[in-house]
Amino acid sequence: MSSERLAGLLDEYAELEKRLADPAIHADQATARRVGRRYAELVPLHKAAAELEQARADLVAARELAAEDASFAGEAESIAASLPVLEERLAELLIPRDPHDAKDVIVEIKAGEGGEESALFAGDLLRMYTRYAERHGWVTEVIDAQDSDLGGVKDVSLAIKTKGVPDGGNGVWSRLKWEGGVHRVQRVPVTESQGRIHTSAAGVLVLPEAEDVDVTIDQNDLRIDVFRSSGPGGQSVNTTDSAVRITHLPTGIVVSCQNEKSQLQNREQAMRILRARLLANAQEQADAAASDARKAQVRTVDRSERIRTYNFPQNRITDHRIGYTAYNLDLALAGELDGVLDALTEADRAARLAGDTELTRR
């Protein structure tokens, strides 16, 4: 256990507590939210350190009493037995955590191989994440979407936010960061007249939503194009050039948005997505530079590069990264994802304790 690291984090906790007690900080809601999130991340550490310190003090007192009265010996032994558990808990909390765990996210879902069936499956994934968010009391917002002819989605960007400061610093990212990659479905498509099972796929990209302080964007680095929005099949749904496409020239990242009625609103939404992508890009570069890069989420929607399979005939959901299988696909699609997400979180915890940061990213 690093006493120096512990002391530094406890000092940070005390400083954040002082800042939050100052009414002036609440004049800037963005700053107050950011400080509050970091404070929430450190609350479990402060509590665990205080419990361990109290237990050690109680042990000293119990042993002193036991020296004078043997009836206290049992209490001293009980306290001594609890110390390793408290020490292990504190040591686990001292392991560097994902710096984005407290953040909200933007989930991008793209139909891939499989044509219209893939678009329908992408729509199923959109509803799955929306229902999961509802179960946790989170707020969802469709930033941009391109619907398909049969009611699916070709491409959709969904923002998911917590209400207020998340407990323990565990925001939406801490739960949904595992969802990035290719999701494969095996079922009889509605377009299949022979009753044959088909395999198709949809790609999911999960990005921590960036705040202004996380990413600096030079307006000179942007090329902004406007065009007319279009619906399924290319049918025009807007008679003005309200849709916006933003290209970040240094990185080549391109973002477009056409859901809103005004050009200004579409630009604001596109900038949200761009900031999130730039933050993820910067994090990947930083990880690579430190030779500790986690493999990036799968960006190509290829059926062979899958992280999870949804098998409808067997009502089975399988996560291939950790060998998780459950026969409750219907419940998972209804938003009951905690089974697989808990398994992924536990696998990550075990990997971090073992010093392996790539287990669930392979």
mmCIF file of C-alpha atoms in Angstrom:
data_model
loop_
_atom_site.group_PDB
_atom_site.id
_atom_site.type_symbol
_atom_site.label_atom_id
_atom_site.label_comp_id
_atom_site.label_asym_id
_atom_site.label_seq_id
_atom_site.Cartn_x
_atom_site.Cartn_y
_atom_site.Cartn_z
ATOM 1 C CA MET A 1 0.000 0.000 0.000
ATOM 2 C CA SER A 2 1.507 3.354 -1.000
ATOM 3 C CA SER A 3 1.317 5.631 2.041
ATOM 4 C CA GLU A 4 2.498 8.557 -0.083
ATOM 5 C CA ARG A 5 -0.286 8.052 -2.632
ATOM 6 C CA LEU A 6 -2.858 7.631 0.135
ATOM 7 C CA ALA A 7 -1.751 10.840 1.851
ATOM 8 C CA GLY A 8 -1.936 12.726 -1.442
ATOM 9 C CA LEU A 9 -5.465 11.533 -2.205
ATOM 10 C CA LEU A 10 -6.683 12.291 1.320
ATOM 11 C CA ASP A 11 -5.238 15.809 1.016
ATOM 12 C CA GLU A 12 -7.084 16.192 -2.292
ATOM 13 C CA TYR A 13 -10.291 14.991 -0.621
ATOM 14 C CA ALA A 14 -9.924 17.608 2.132
ATOM 15 C CA GLU A 15 -9.270 20.363 -0.409
ATOM 16 C CA LEU A 16 -12.290 19.384 -2.515
ATOM 17 C CA GLU A 17 -14.461 19.314 0.604
ATOM 18 C CA LYS A 18 -13.432 22.900 1.353
ATOM 19 C CA ARG A 19 -14.166 24.017 -2.215
ATOM 20 C CA LEU A 20 -17.628 22.474 -2.177
ATOM 21 C CA ALA A 21 -18.392 24.174 1.143
ATOM 22 C CA ASP A 22 -17.702 27.570 -0.460
ATOM 23 C CA PRO A 23 -20.989 28.959 -1.870
ATOM 24 C CA ALA A 24 -19.051 30.801 -4.585
ATOM 25 C CA ILE A 25 -18.268 27.588 -6.459
ATOM 26 C CA HIS A 26 -21.950 27.007 -7.201
ATOM 27 C CA ALA A 27 -22.072 30.156 -9.325
ATOM 28 C CA ASP A 28 -20.356 28.061 -11.999
ATOM 29 C CA GLN A 29 -22.448 24.890 -12.338
ATOM 30 C CA ALA A 30 -19.964 23.193 -14.683
ATOM 31 C CA THR A 31 -17.117 23.641 -12.188
ATOM 32 C CA ALA A 32 -19.294 22.603 -9.253
ATOM 33 C CA ARG A 33 -20.349 19.445 -11.097
ATOM 34 C CA ARG A 34 -16.766 18.567 -12.021
ATOM 35 C CA VAL A 35 -15.475 19.128 -8.466
ATOM 36 C CA GLY A 36 -18.455 17.254 -7.038
ATOM 37 C CA ARG A 37 -17.756 14.257 -9.245
ATOM 38 C CA ARG A 38 -14.122 14.069 -8.204
ATOM 39 C CA TYR A 39 -15.119 14.449 -4.553
ATOM 40 C CA ALA A 40 -17.611 11.589 -4.951
ATOM 41 C CA GLU A 41 -14.840 9.409 -6.393
ATOM 42 C CA LEU A 42 -12.715 9.956 -3.272
ATOM 43 C CA VAL A 43 -15.481 9.456 -0.686
ATOM 44 C CA PRO A 44 -15.115 5.616 -0.592
ATOM 45 C CA LEU A 45 -11.325 5.961 -0.197
ATOM 46 C CA HIS A 46 -11.680 8.460 2.657
ATOM 47 C CA LYS A 47 -14.231 6.224 4.368
ATOM 48 C CA ALA A 48 -12.067 3.097 4.018
ATOM 49 C CA ALA A 49 -8.975 4.909 5.328
ATOM 50 C CA ALA A 50 -10.922 6.258 8.313
ATOM 51 C CA GLU A 51 -12.330 2.793 9.135
ATOM 52 C CA LEU A 52 -8.858 1.241 8.992
ATOM 53 C CA GLU A 53 -7.363 3.970 11.180
ATOM 54 C CA GLN A 54 -10.180 3.559 13.715
ATOM 55 C CA ALA A 55 -9.780 -0.236 13.739
ATOM 56 C CA ARG A 56 -6.050 0.059 14.410
ATOM 57 C CA ALA A 57 -6.702 2.488 17.268
ATOM 58 C CA ASP A 58 -9.368 0.141 18.677
ATOM 59 C CA LEU A 59 -6.921 -2.762 18.499
ATOM 60 C CA VAL A 60 -4.310 -0.865 20.510
ATOM 61 C CA ALA A 61 -6.910 0.018 23.132
ATOM 62 C CA ALA A 62 -8.298 -3.546 23.283
ATOM 63 C CA ARG A 63 -4.830 -5.024 23.760
ATOM 64 C CA GLU A 64 -4.080 -2.577 26.573
ATOM 65 C CA LEU A 65 -7.326 -3.542 28.255
ATOM 66 C CA ALA A 66 -6.641 -7.246 27.685
ATOM 67 C CA ALA A 67 -3.345 -6.899 29.524
ATOM 68 C CA GLU A 68 -5.322 -5.917 32.605
ATOM 69 C CA ASP A 69 -8.487 -7.946 32.007
ATOM 70 C CA ALA A 70 -8.367 -11.214 30.026
ATOM 71 C CA SER A 71 -12.028 -10.824 29.030
ATOM 72 C CA PHE A 72 -10.935 -8.244 26.427
ATOM 73 C CA ALA A 73 -8.644 -10.723 24.654
ATOM 74 C CA GLY A 74 -11.463 -12.006 22.428
ATOM 75 C CA GLU A 75 -12.353 -8.487 21.318
ATOM 76 C CA ALA A 76 -8.715 -7.783 20.465
ATOM 77 C CA GLU A 77 -8.526 -10.952 18.379
ATOM 78 C CA SER A 78 -11.725 -10.045 16.546
ATOM 79 C CA ILE A 79 -10.442 -6.574 15.680
ATOM 80 C CA ALA A 80 -7.077 -7.997 14.580
ATOM 81 C CA ALA A 81 -8.858 -10.442 12.268
ATOM 82 C CA SER A 82 -10.759 -7.580 10.590
ATOM 83 C CA LEU A 83 -7.641 -5.597 9.716
ATOM 84 C CA PRO A 84 -6.567 -7.632 6.621
ATOM 85 C CA VAL A 85 -10.033 -7.197 5.107
ATOM 86 C CA LEU A 86 -9.952 -3.428 5.680
ATOM 87 C CA GLU A 87 -6.378 -3.207 4.354
ATOM 88 C CA GLU A 88 -7.298 -5.145 1.209
ATOM 89 C CA ARG A 89 -10.294 -2.888 0.598
ATOM 90 C CA LEU A 90 -8.146 0.235 0.934
ATOM 91 C CA ALA A 91 -5.423 -1.227 -1.295
ATOM 92 C CA GLU A 92 -8.028 -1.929 -3.980
ATOM 93 C CA LEU A 93 -9.301 1.646 -3.812
ATOM 94 C CA LEU A 94 -5.739 2.923 -4.214
ATOM 95 C CA ILE A 95 -5.354 1.208 -7.589
ATOM 96 C CA PRO A 96 -5.617 3.963 -10.231
ATOM 97 C CA ARG A 97 -9.139 3.918 -11.612
ATOM 98 C CA ASP A 98 -10.390 4.823 -15.057
ATOM 99 C CA PRO A 99 -10.256 8.649 -15.120
ATOM 100 C CA HIS A 100 -13.523 8.794 -17.073
ATOM 101 C CA ASP A 101 -15.618 6.613 -14.719
ATOM 102 C CA ALA A 102 -17.669 9.555 -13.431
ATOM 103 C CA LYS A 103 -18.492 10.880 -16.905
ATOM 104 C CA ASP A 104 -21.645 10.715 -18.973
ATOM 105 C CA VAL A 105 -21.423 9.043 -22.374
ATOM 106 C CA ILE A 106 -22.365 9.275 -26.007
ATOM 107 C CA VAL A 107 -23.253 5.897 -27.513
ATOM 108 C CA GLU A 108 -22.993 5.598 -31.293
ATOM 109 C CA ILE A 109 -24.680 2.615 -32.946
ATOM 110 C CA LYS A 110 -24.125 1.851 -36.631
ATOM 111 C CA ALA A 111 -25.761 -0.817 -38.750
ATOM 112 C CA GLY A 112 -23.250 -3.032 -40.514
ATOM 113 C CA GLU A 113 -23.314 -6.242 -42.510
ATOM 114 C CA GLY A 114 -26.777 -7.675 -42.957
ATOM 115 C CA GLY A 115 -28.604 -4.855 -44.719
ATOM 116 C CA GLU A 116 -32.050 -4.010 -43.367
ATOM 117 C CA GLU A 117 -31.810 -6.752 -40.723
ATOM 118 C CA SER A 118 -28.682 -5.087 -39.331
ATOM 119 C CA ALA A 119 -30.525 -1.767 -39.135
ATOM 120 C CA LEU A 120 -33.383 -3.451 -37.252
ATOM 121 C CA PHE A 121 -30.872 -4.983 -34.828
ATOM 122 C CA ALA A 122 -29.220 -1.580 -34.351
ATOM 123 C CA GLY A 123 -32.680 -0.323 -33.386
ATOM 124 C CA ASP A 124 -32.965 -3.170 -30.876
ATOM 125 C CA LEU A 125 -29.636 -2.128 -29.319
ATOM 126 C CA LEU A 126 -30.803 1.487 -29.128
ATOM 127 C CA ARG A 127 -33.933 0.427 -27.224
ATOM 128 C CA MET A 128 -31.853 -1.886 -24.996
ATOM 129 C CA TYR A 129 -29.551 0.919 -23.870
ATOM 130 C CA THR A 130 -32.444 3.361 -23.508
ATOM 131 C CA ARG A 131 -34.330 0.918 -21.278
ATOM 132 C CA TYR A 132 -31.195 0.171 -19.249
ATOM 133 C CA ALA A 133 -30.729 3.906 -18.699
ATOM 134 C CA GLU A 134 -34.357 4.259 -17.594
ATOM 135 C CA ARG A 135 -33.893 1.467 -15.040
ATOM 136 C CA HIS A 136 -30.997 3.411 -13.511
ATOM 137 C CA GLY A 137 -32.755 6.764 -13.524
ATOM 138 C CA TRP A 138 -30.470 8.192 -16.185
ATOM 139 C CA VAL A 139 -31.499 10.722 -18.815
ATOM 140 C CA THR A 140 -31.275 9.836 -22.521
ATOM 141 C CA GLU A 141 -31.238 12.118 -25.547
ATOM 142 C CA VAL A 142 -31.028 11.125 -29.207
ATOM 143 C CA ILE A 143 -28.529 13.583 -30.656
ATOM 144 C CA ASP A 144 -28.750 12.399 -34.243
ATOM 145 C CA ALA A 145 -30.323 9.433 -36.048
ATOM 146 C CA GLN A 146 -30.761 8.086 -39.551
ATOM 147 C CA ASP A 147 -33.715 5.720 -39.688
ATOM 148 C CA SER A 148 -34.063 2.794 -42.076
ATOM 149 C CA ASP A 149 -37.057 2.002 -44.264
ATOM 150 C CA LEU A 150 -38.426 -0.796 -42.039
ATOM 151 C CA GLY A 151 -38.180 1.042 -38.730
ATOM 152 C CA GLY A 152 -34.588 0.291 -37.760
ATOM 153 C CA VAL A 153 -31.692 2.733 -37.542
ATOM 154 C CA LYS A 154 -28.735 3.037 -39.871
ATOM 155 C CA ASP A 155 -26.791 5.315 -37.543
ATOM 156 C CA VAL A 156 -27.704 6.869 -34.202
ATOM 157 C CA SER A 157 -25.947 8.892 -31.499
ATOM 158 C CA LEU A 158 -27.455 8.629 -28.020
ATOM 159 C CA ALA A 159 -26.370 10.765 -25.043
ATOM 160 C CA ILE A 160 -26.852 9.165 -21.613
ATOM 161 C CA LYS A 161 -26.456 11.257 -18.462
ATOM 162 C CA THR A 162 -26.753 10.793 -14.719
ATOM 163 C CA LYS A 163 -28.923 13.106 -12.669
ATOM 164 C CA GLY A 164 -26.614 15.070 -10.396
ATOM 165 C CA VAL A 165 -23.346 13.680 -9.079
ATOM 166 C CA PRO A 166 -23.033 9.872 -9.342
ATOM 167 C CA ASP A 167 -22.477 7.941 -6.108
ATOM 168 C CA GLY A 168 -18.865 6.969 -5.562
ATOM 169 C CA GLY A 169 -17.922 8.593 -8.836
ATOM 170 C CA ASN A 170 -19.498 5.715 -10.741
ATOM 171 C CA GLY A 171 -21.149 7.457 -13.673
ATOM 172 C CA VAL A 172 -22.576 6.087 -16.909
ATOM 173 C CA TRP A 173 -19.115 5.455 -18.377
ATOM 174 C CA SER A 174 -18.209 3.130 -15.488
ATOM 175 C CA ARG A 175 -21.040 0.817 -16.585
ATOM 176 C CA LEU A 176 -21.319 1.201 -20.347
ATOM 177 C CA LYS A 177 -17.657 1.486 -21.340
ATOM 178 C CA TRP A 178 -17.654 -2.284 -21.915
ATOM 179 C CA GLU A 179 -20.230 -1.996 -24.712
ATOM 180 C CA GLY A 180 -17.903 -0.683 -27.412
ATOM 181 C CA GLY A 181 -17.336 -3.175 -30.226
ATOM 182 C CA VAL A 182 -19.232 -5.314 -32.699
ATOM 183 C CA HIS A 183 -22.475 -6.930 -31.538
ATOM 184 C CA ARG A 184 -23.610 -9.926 -33.573
ATOM 185 C CA VAL A 185 -27.186 -11.190 -33.866
ATOM 186 C CA GLN A 186 -28.380 -14.632 -34.963
ATOM 187 C CA ARG A 187 -32.101 -14.880 -35.757
ATOM 188 C CA VAL A 188 -34.681 -15.284 -38.498
ATOM 189 C CA PRO A 189 -35.025 -11.810 -40.051
ATOM 190 C CA VAL A 190 -38.456 -10.355 -40.717
ATOM 191 C CA THR A 191 -37.372 -10.156 -44.362
ATOM 192 C CA GLU A 192 -36.638 -13.917 -44.519
ATOM 193 C CA SER A 193 -39.476 -15.895 -46.108
ATOM 194 C CA GLN A 194 -37.854 -19.335 -45.758
ATOM 195 C CA GLY A 195 -37.416 -19.234 -41.983
ATOM 196 C CA ARG A 196 -33.626 -19.465 -42.157
ATOM 197 C CA ILE A 197 -31.435 -18.073 -39.383
ATOM 198 C CA HIS A 198 -29.200 -15.223 -40.522
ATOM 199 C CA THR A 199 -26.216 -13.585 -38.865
ATOM 200 C CA SER A 200 -25.736 -9.834 -39.024
ATOM 201 C CA ALA A 201 -23.980 -7.226 -36.943
ATOM 202 C CA ALA A 202 -24.083 -3.690 -35.635
ATOM 203 C CA GLY A 203 -21.216 -1.618 -34.290
ATOM 204 C CA VAL A 204 -21.307 0.221 -30.963
ATOM 205 C CA LEU A 205 -18.912 2.986 -29.980
ATOM 206 C CA VAL A 206 -19.069 4.374 -26.437
ATOM 207 C CA LEU A 207 -17.424 7.734 -25.788
ATOM 208 C CA PRO A 208 -17.090 9.605 -22.491
ATOM 209 C CA GLU A 209 -18.818 12.940 -23.047
ATOM 210 C CA ALA A 210 -16.228 15.692 -22.955
ATOM 211 C CA GLU A 211 -16.652 18.986 -21.169
ATOM 212 C CA ASP A 212 -15.196 22.228 -22.468
ATOM 213 C CA VAL A 213 -12.264 21.966 -20.053
ATOM 214 C CA ASP A 214 -11.399 18.474 -21.321
ATOM 215 C CA VAL A 215 -10.815 19.415 -24.951
ATOM 216 C CA THR A 216 -9.610 22.643 -26.563
ATOM 217 C CA ILE A 217 -10.785 23.104 -30.143
ATOM 218 C CA ASP A 218 -9.325 25.778 -32.388
ATOM 219 C CA GLN A 219 -12.104 27.056 -34.631
ATOM 220 C CA ASN A 220 -9.514 27.457 -37.403
ATOM 221 C CA ASP A 221 -9.102 23.668 -37.360
ATOM 222 C CA LEU A 222 -12.726 23.119 -38.351
ATOM 223 C CA ARG A 223 -14.364 22.928 -41.752
ATOM 224 C CA ILE A 224 -18.120 23.296 -41.451
ATOM 225 C CA ASP A 225 -20.416 22.312 -44.306
ATOM 226 C CA VAL A 226 -24.200 22.595 -44.384
ATOM 227 C CA PHE A 227 -26.638 20.514 -46.380
ATOM 228 C CA ARG A 228 -30.288 19.530 -46.450
ATOM 229 C CA SER A 229 -31.508 16.853 -44.058
ATOM 230 C CA SER A 230 -32.891 13.678 -45.581
ATOM 231 C CA GLY A 231 -34.994 10.824 -44.309
ATOM 232 C CA PRO A 232 -35.155 7.105 -45.177
ATOM 233 C CA GLY A 233 -34.479 6.418 -48.820
ATOM 234 C CA GLY A 234 -33.052 9.890 -49.346
ATOM 235 C CA GLN A 235 -36.452 11.566 -49.168
ATOM 236 C CA SER A 236 -36.027 15.241 -48.377
ATOM 237 C CA VAL A 237 -37.485 16.191 -45.012
ATOM 238 C CA ASN A 238 -36.148 19.710 -44.881
ATOM 239 C CA THR A 239 -36.310 22.533 -47.371
ATOM 240 C CA THR A 240 -33.422 24.504 -45.839
ATOM 241 C CA ASP A 241 -29.725 23.751 -45.384
ATOM 242 C CA SER A 242 -30.009 22.986 -41.660
ATOM 243 C CA ALA A 243 -27.915 19.803 -41.463
ATOM 244 C CA VAL A 244 -24.292 20.320 -40.414
ATOM 245 C CA ARG A 245 -21.112 18.387 -41.147
ATOM 246 C CA ILE A 246 -17.982 19.307 -39.170
ATOM 247 C CA THR A 247 -14.522 18.100 -40.168
ATOM 248 C CA HIS A 248 -11.676 18.419 -37.668
ATOM 249 C CA LEU A 249 -8.794 18.969 -40.052
ATOM 250 C CA PRO A 250 -5.832 17.905 -37.828
ATOM 251 C CA THR A 251 -7.349 14.483 -37.071
ATOM 252 C CA GLY A 252 -9.677 13.979 -40.035
ATOM 253 C CA ILE A 253 -12.598 13.233 -37.697
ATOM 254 C CA VAL A 254 -15.925 13.972 -39.407
ATOM 255 C CA VAL A 255 -19.202 14.472 -37.518
ATOM 256 C CA SER A 256 -22.603 15.289 -38.976
ATOM 257 C CA CYS A 257 -25.946 16.081 -37.378
ATOM 258 C CA GLN A 258 -29.343 16.672 -38.958
ATOM 259 C CA ASN A 259 -31.936 15.880 -36.295
ATOM 260 C CA GLU A 260 -32.623 19.428 -35.167
ATOM 261 C CA LYS A 261 -34.598 21.965 -37.172
ATOM 262 C CA SER A 262 -32.047 24.758 -36.991
ATOM 263 C CA GLN A 263 -28.505 24.891 -38.272
ATOM 264 C CA LEU A 264 -27.298 26.321 -34.949
ATOM 265 C CA GLN A 265 -28.792 23.449 -32.941
ATOM 266 C CA ASN A 266 -27.301 20.852 -35.278
ATOM 267 C CA ARG A 267 -23.915 22.529 -34.996
ATOM 268 C CA GLU A 268 -24.074 22.445 -31.185
ATOM 269 C CA GLN A 269 -24.985 18.754 -31.192
ATOM 270 C CA ALA A 270 -22.243 17.923 -33.702
ATOM 271 C CA MET A 271 -19.710 19.750 -31.525
ATOM 272 C CA ARG A 272 -20.724 17.592 -28.546
ATOM 273 C CA ILE A 273 -19.934 14.467 -30.510
ATOM 274 C CA LEU A 274 -16.713 15.942 -31.862
ATOM 275 C CA ARG A 275 -15.478 16.847 -28.378
ATOM 276 C CA ALA A 276 -16.194 13.301 -27.178
ATOM 277 C CA ARG A 277 -14.334 11.773 -30.125
ATOM 278 C CA LEU A 278 -11.359 14.088 -29.654
ATOM 279 C CA LEU A 279 -11.214 13.218 -25.948
ATOM 280 C CA ALA A 280 -11.230 9.498 -26.787
ATOM 281 C CA ASN A 281 -8.581 10.076 -29.464
ATOM 282 C CA ALA A 282 -6.356 11.980 -27.043
ATOM 283 C CA GLN A 283 -6.737 9.227 -24.434
ATOM 284 C CA GLU A 284 -5.744 6.541 -26.935
ATOM 285 C CA GLN A 285 -2.654 8.510 -27.916
ATOM 286 C CA ALA A 286 -1.705 9.060 -24.272
ATOM 287 C CA ASP A 287 -2.103 5.368 -23.495
ATOM 288 C CA ALA A 288 -0.020 4.373 -26.499
ATOM 289 C CA ALA A 289 2.722 6.831 -25.546
ATOM 290 C CA ALA A 290 2.860 5.288 -22.077
ATOM 291 C CA SER A 291 3.047 1.774 -23.592
ATOM 292 C CA ASP A 292 -0.049 0.875 -21.624
ATOM 293 C CA ALA A 293 -2.661 1.192 -24.350
ATOM 294 C CA ARG A 294 -5.842 -0.751 -24.058
ATOM 295 C CA LYS A 295 -6.893 -2.055 -27.413
ATOM 296 C CA ALA A 296 -9.378 0.309 -28.977
ATOM 297 C CA GLN A 297 -12.997 -0.582 -29.372
ATOM 298 C CA VAL A 298 -13.704 -2.312 -32.643
ATOM 299 C CA ARG A 299 -14.522 0.365 -35.212
ATOM 300 C CA THR A 300 -15.318 -1.882 -38.184
ATOM 301 C CA VAL A 301 -18.636 -3.657 -38.302
ATOM 302 C CA ASP A 302 -17.338 -7.063 -39.365
ATOM 303 C CA ARG A 303 -19.234 -10.121 -38.127
ATOM 304 C CA SER A 304 -15.959 -11.913 -37.312
ATOM 305 C CA GLU A 305 -14.779 -9.130 -34.965
ATOM 306 C CA ARG A 306 -17.493 -9.449 -32.359
ATOM 307 C CA ILE A 307 -17.524 -8.891 -28.619
ATOM 308 C CA ARG A 308 -21.003 -10.297 -28.014
ATOM 309 C CA THR A 309 -23.539 -12.556 -29.709
ATOM 310 C CA TYR A 310 -27.317 -12.361 -29.324
ATOM 311 C CA ASN A 311 -28.823 -15.721 -30.330
ATOM 312 C CA PHE A 312 -32.608 -15.490 -30.561
ATOM 313 C CA PRO A 313 -33.452 -19.190 -31.177
ATOM 314 C CA GLN A 314 -31.674 -20.147 -27.937
ATOM 315 C CA ASN A 315 -32.592 -16.927 -26.074
ATOM 316 C CA ARG A 316 -28.846 -16.713 -25.402
ATOM 317 C CA ILE A 317 -26.486 -13.787 -24.847
ATOM 318 C CA THR A 318 -22.739 -14.507 -24.920
ATOM 319 C CA ASP A 319 -19.913 -12.092 -24.203
ATOM 320 C CA HIS A 320 -16.824 -13.514 -25.892
ATOM 321 C CA ARG A 321 -14.251 -11.450 -23.972
ATOM 322 C CA ILE A 322 -14.874 -13.167 -20.643
ATOM 323 C CA GLY A 323 -16.769 -16.304 -21.671
ATOM 324 C CA TYR A 324 -20.036 -15.096 -20.139
ATOM 325 C CA THR A 325 -23.221 -16.873 -21.278
ATOM 326 C CA ALA A 326 -26.788 -16.477 -20.064
ATOM 327 C CA TYR A 327 -30.130 -17.638 -21.438
ATOM 328 C CA ASN A 328 -32.089 -14.469 -20.752
ATOM 329 C CA LEU A 329 -31.703 -12.574 -24.009
ATOM 330 C CA ASP A 330 -35.291 -11.346 -23.851
ATOM 331 C CA LEU A 331 -34.622 -9.724 -20.475
ATOM 332 C CA ALA A 332 -31.307 -8.238 -21.623
ATOM 333 C CA LEU A 333 -32.966 -6.591 -24.617
ATOM 334 C CA ALA A 334 -35.575 -5.218 -22.198
ATOM 335 C CA GLY A 335 -32.765 -3.407 -20.381
ATOM 336 C CA GLU A 336 -31.720 -5.969 -17.761
ATOM 337 C CA LEU A 337 -28.006 -5.806 -18.582
ATOM 338 C CA ASP A 338 -26.576 -5.839 -15.079
ATOM 339 C CA GLY A 339 -25.734 -9.551 -15.249
ATOM 340 C CA VAL A 340 -23.241 -9.217 -18.096
ATOM 341 C CA LEU A 341 -22.052 -5.765 -17.004
ATOM 342 C CA ASP A 342 -21.397 -6.984 -13.447
ATOM 343 C CA ALA A 343 -19.389 -9.899 -14.863
ATOM 344 C CA LEU A 344 -17.316 -7.532 -17.009
ATOM 345 C CA THR A 345 -16.769 -5.175 -14.078
ATOM 346 C CA GLU A 346 -15.607 -8.040 -11.855
ATOM 347 C CA ALA A 347 -13.265 -9.318 -14.579
ATOM 348 C CA ASP A 348 -11.789 -5.838 -14.878
ATOM 349 C CA ARG A 349 -11.389 -5.554 -11.086
ATOM 350 C CA ALA A 350 -9.553 -8.877 -10.964
ATOM 351 C CA ALA A 351 -7.370 -7.842 -13.903
ATOM 352 C CA ARG A 352 -6.444 -4.531 -12.276
ATOM 353 C CA LEU A 353 -5.538 -6.276 -9.034
ATOM 354 C CA ALA A 354 -3.316 -8.582 -11.082
ATOM 355 C CA GLY A 355 -1.777 -5.630 -12.900
ATOM 356 C CA ASP A 356 -3.397 -6.442 -16.273
ATOM 357 C CA THR A 357 -5.264 -3.468 -17.772
ATOM 358 C CA GLU A 358 -6.236 -5.116 -21.038
ATOM 359 C CA LEU A 359 -8.299 -8.139 -20.057
ATOM 360 C CA THR A 360 -11.708 -6.921 -21.131
ATOM 361 C CA ARG A 361 -10.433 -4.903 -24.097
ATOM 362 C CA ARG A 362 -9.022 -7.861 -26.025
#
